mmCIF file of C-alpha atoms in Angstrom:
data_model
loop_
_atom_site.group_PDB
_atom_site.id
_atom_site.type_symbol
_atom_site.label_atom_id
_atom_site.label_comp_id
_atom_site.label_asym_id
_atom_site.label_seq_id
_atom_site.Cartn_x
_atom_site.Cartn_y
_atom_site.Cartn_z
ATOM 1 C CA GLY F 1 -0.012 0.385 0.246
ATOM 2 C CA SER F 2 0.808 3.792 0.287
ATOM 3 C CA ALA F 3 0.302 6.754 2.199
ATOM 4 C CA VAL F 4 0.902 10.731 1.679
ATOM 5 C CA ALA F 5 0.824 12.436 4.389
ATOM 6 C CA GLY F 6 0.579 16.495 4.927
ATOM 7 C CA LEU F 7 0.463 18.792 7.637
ATOM 8 C CA ARG F 8 -3.201 18.352 7.746
ATOM 9 C CA SER F 9 -4.459 15.724 5.848
ATOM 10 C CA CYS F 10 -3.055 11.700 5.109
ATOM 11 C CA ARG F 11 -4.397 9.730 2.096
ATOM 12 C CA ILE F 12 -3.743 5.784 1.613
ATOM 13 C CA GLN F 13 -4.617 3.403 -0.640
ATOM 14 C CA HIS F 14 -4.444 -0.636 0.270
ATOM 15 C CA ARG F 15 -2.258 -2.439 -1.951
ATOM 16 C CA ALA F 16 -5.473 -4.516 -2.989
ATOM 17 C CA ALA F 17 -6.787 -1.630 -4.403
ATOM 18 C CA THR F 18 -3.747 -0.209 -5.917
ATOM 19 C CA PRO F 19 -4.278 -0.406 -9.601
ATOM 20 C CA ARG F 20 -1.936 -1.727 -12.201
ATOM 21 C CA PRO F 21 -2.348 0.500 -15.016
ATOM 22 C CA VAL F 22 -0.786 -0.392 -18.391
ATOM 23 C CA TRP F 23 0.949 2.434 -20.152
ATOM 24 C CA ASP F 24 -0.377 3.028 -23.769
ATOM 25 C CA PRO F 25 0.674 5.674 -25.601
ATOM 26 C CA ASP F 26 -1.973 5.381 -27.558
ATOM 27 C CA LEU F 27 -4.954 5.342 -25.503
ATOM 28 C CA PRO F 28 -6.188 7.808 -23.138
ATOM 29 C CA SER F 29 -6.324 6.543 -19.338
ATOM 30 C CA ALA F 30 -9.834 6.032 -17.839
ATOM 31 C CA ASP F 31 -8.717 5.819 -14.550
ATOM 32 C CA ARG F 32 -9.092 8.900 -11.895
ATOM 33 C CA PHE F 33 -6.381 7.461 -10.002
ATOM 34 C CA ARG F 34 -6.865 10.627 -7.117
ATOM 35 C CA ALA F 35 -10.222 9.683 -6.106
ATOM 36 C CA GLN F 36 -8.610 6.049 -5.569
ATOM 37 C CA TRP F 37 -7.151 7.077 -2.510
ATOM 38 C CA GLN F 38 -8.841 7.149 1.200
ATOM 39 C CA GLU F 39 -8.729 9.797 3.522
ATOM 40 C CA VAL F 40 -7.495 9.151 7.065
ATOM 41 C CA PRO F 41 -9.755 10.561 9.574
ATOM 42 C CA ASP F 42 -8.646 12.604 12.041
ATOM 43 C CA ASP F 43 -8.615 11.268 15.837
ATOM 44 C CA GLY F 44 -9.052 14.284 17.503
ATOM 45 C CA PRO F 45 -7.316 17.729 17.603
ATOM 46 C CA VAL F 46 -3.650 18.137 17.518
ATOM 47 C CA GLU F 47 -2.045 20.638 19.786
ATOM 48 C CA ASN F 48 0.471 23.018 18.349
ATOM 49 C CA GLY F 49 3.751 21.767 18.840
ATOM 50 C CA PHE F 50 4.906 25.331 18.981
ATOM 51 C CA LYS F 51 2.225 26.274 21.102
ATOM 52 C CA ALA F 52 3.141 23.522 23.710
ATOM 53 C CA GLN F 53 7.244 24.082 23.609
ATOM 54 C CA TRP F 54 6.664 27.530 24.219
ATOM 55 C CA GLU F 55 3.812 26.849 27.267
ATOM 56 C CA LEU F 56 6.668 24.382 28.239
ATOM 57 C CA PHE F 57 9.531 27.488 28.355
ATOM 58 C CA LEU F 58 7.269 29.906 30.268
ATOM 59 C CA ARG F 59 6.498 27.343 32.628
ATOM 60 C CA HIS F 60 10.176 26.798 33.514
ATOM 61 C CA VAL F 61 10.715 30.198 33.439
ATOM 62 C CA VAL F 62 7.771 31.056 36.080
ATOM 63 C CA ARG F 63 8.608 28.329 38.437
ATOM 64 C CA ASP F 64 12.333 28.238 37.984
ATOM 65 C CA GLU F 65 12.337 24.565 37.250
ATOM 66 C CA PRO F 66 14.857 23.048 35.157
ATOM 67 C CA TRP F 67 14.514 23.039 31.460
ATOM 68 C CA ARG F 68 15.457 20.251 29.869
ATOM 69 C CA TRP F 69 16.827 21.244 26.145
ATOM 70 C CA ASP F 70 20.172 23.004 26.455
ATOM 71 C CA LEU F 71 22.402 24.394 23.533
ATOM 72 C CA LEU F 72 23.811 20.834 22.967
ATOM 73 C CA ALA F 73 19.887 19.417 22.280
ATOM 74 C CA GLY F 74 19.304 23.018 19.874
ATOM 75 C CA ALA F 75 22.684 22.047 18.166
ATOM 76 C CA ARG F 76 21.514 18.493 17.389
ATOM 77 C CA GLY F 77 18.033 19.564 16.156
ATOM 78 C CA VAL F 78 20.039 21.813 13.352
ATOM 79 C CA GLN F 79 22.272 19.430 12.794
ATOM 80 C CA LEU F 80 19.023 16.655 12.117
ATOM 81 C CA ALA F 81 17.252 19.379 9.911
ATOM 82 C CA ALA F 82 20.178 20.215 7.776
ATOM 83 C CA LEU F 83 20.964 16.265 7.051
ATOM 84 C CA GLY F 84 17.243 15.607 5.995
ATOM 85 C CA LEU F 85 17.308 18.426 3.237
ATOM 86 C CA ARG F 86 20.480 17.218 1.946
ATOM 87 C CA SER F 87 19.216 13.462 2.475
ATOM 88 C CA CYS F 88 16.519 14.640 0.425
ATOM 89 C CA ALA F 89 18.497 15.959 -2.203
ATOM 90 C CA GLU F 90 21.238 13.069 -2.649
ATOM 91 C CA GLY F 91 18.148 10.797 -2.242
ATOM 92 C CA ARG F 92 19.952 8.424 0.075
ATOM 93 C CA ARG F 93 20.287 7.817 3.581
ATOM 94 C CA LEU F 94 23.150 9.497 5.585
ATOM 95 C CA PRO F 95 24.552 8.901 9.035
ATOM 96 C CA VAL F 96 23.989 11.131 11.446
ATOM 97 C CA PRO F 97 27.671 12.034 13.540
ATOM 98 C CA GLU F 98 27.425 12.759 17.251
ATOM 99 C CA VAL F 99 27.190 16.702 18.002
ATOM 100 C CA THR F 100 30.133 17.452 20.348
ATOM 101 C CA MET F 101 31.162 20.921 21.929
#
């Protein structure tokens, strides 16, 4: 099967329902491929991730609690984002080296 996920929706196509088109340049395809996908229903509202982390940070400041993410965690996040973009551009998996300071 297949799945296509975006920020606000996800569509699936079961393997058994996936059409096996035959390409014939002399005949137009009568299949409506996009109409054959099923939308995955939402399982409830999803919290905004940026808002949730901002609330955690404000709680940390107000209550003077320890903060679980430090500069090294931020560096790892930036590294992972950069490697993800590079991996997509090169079409291959990349190792994730340890970030050291």
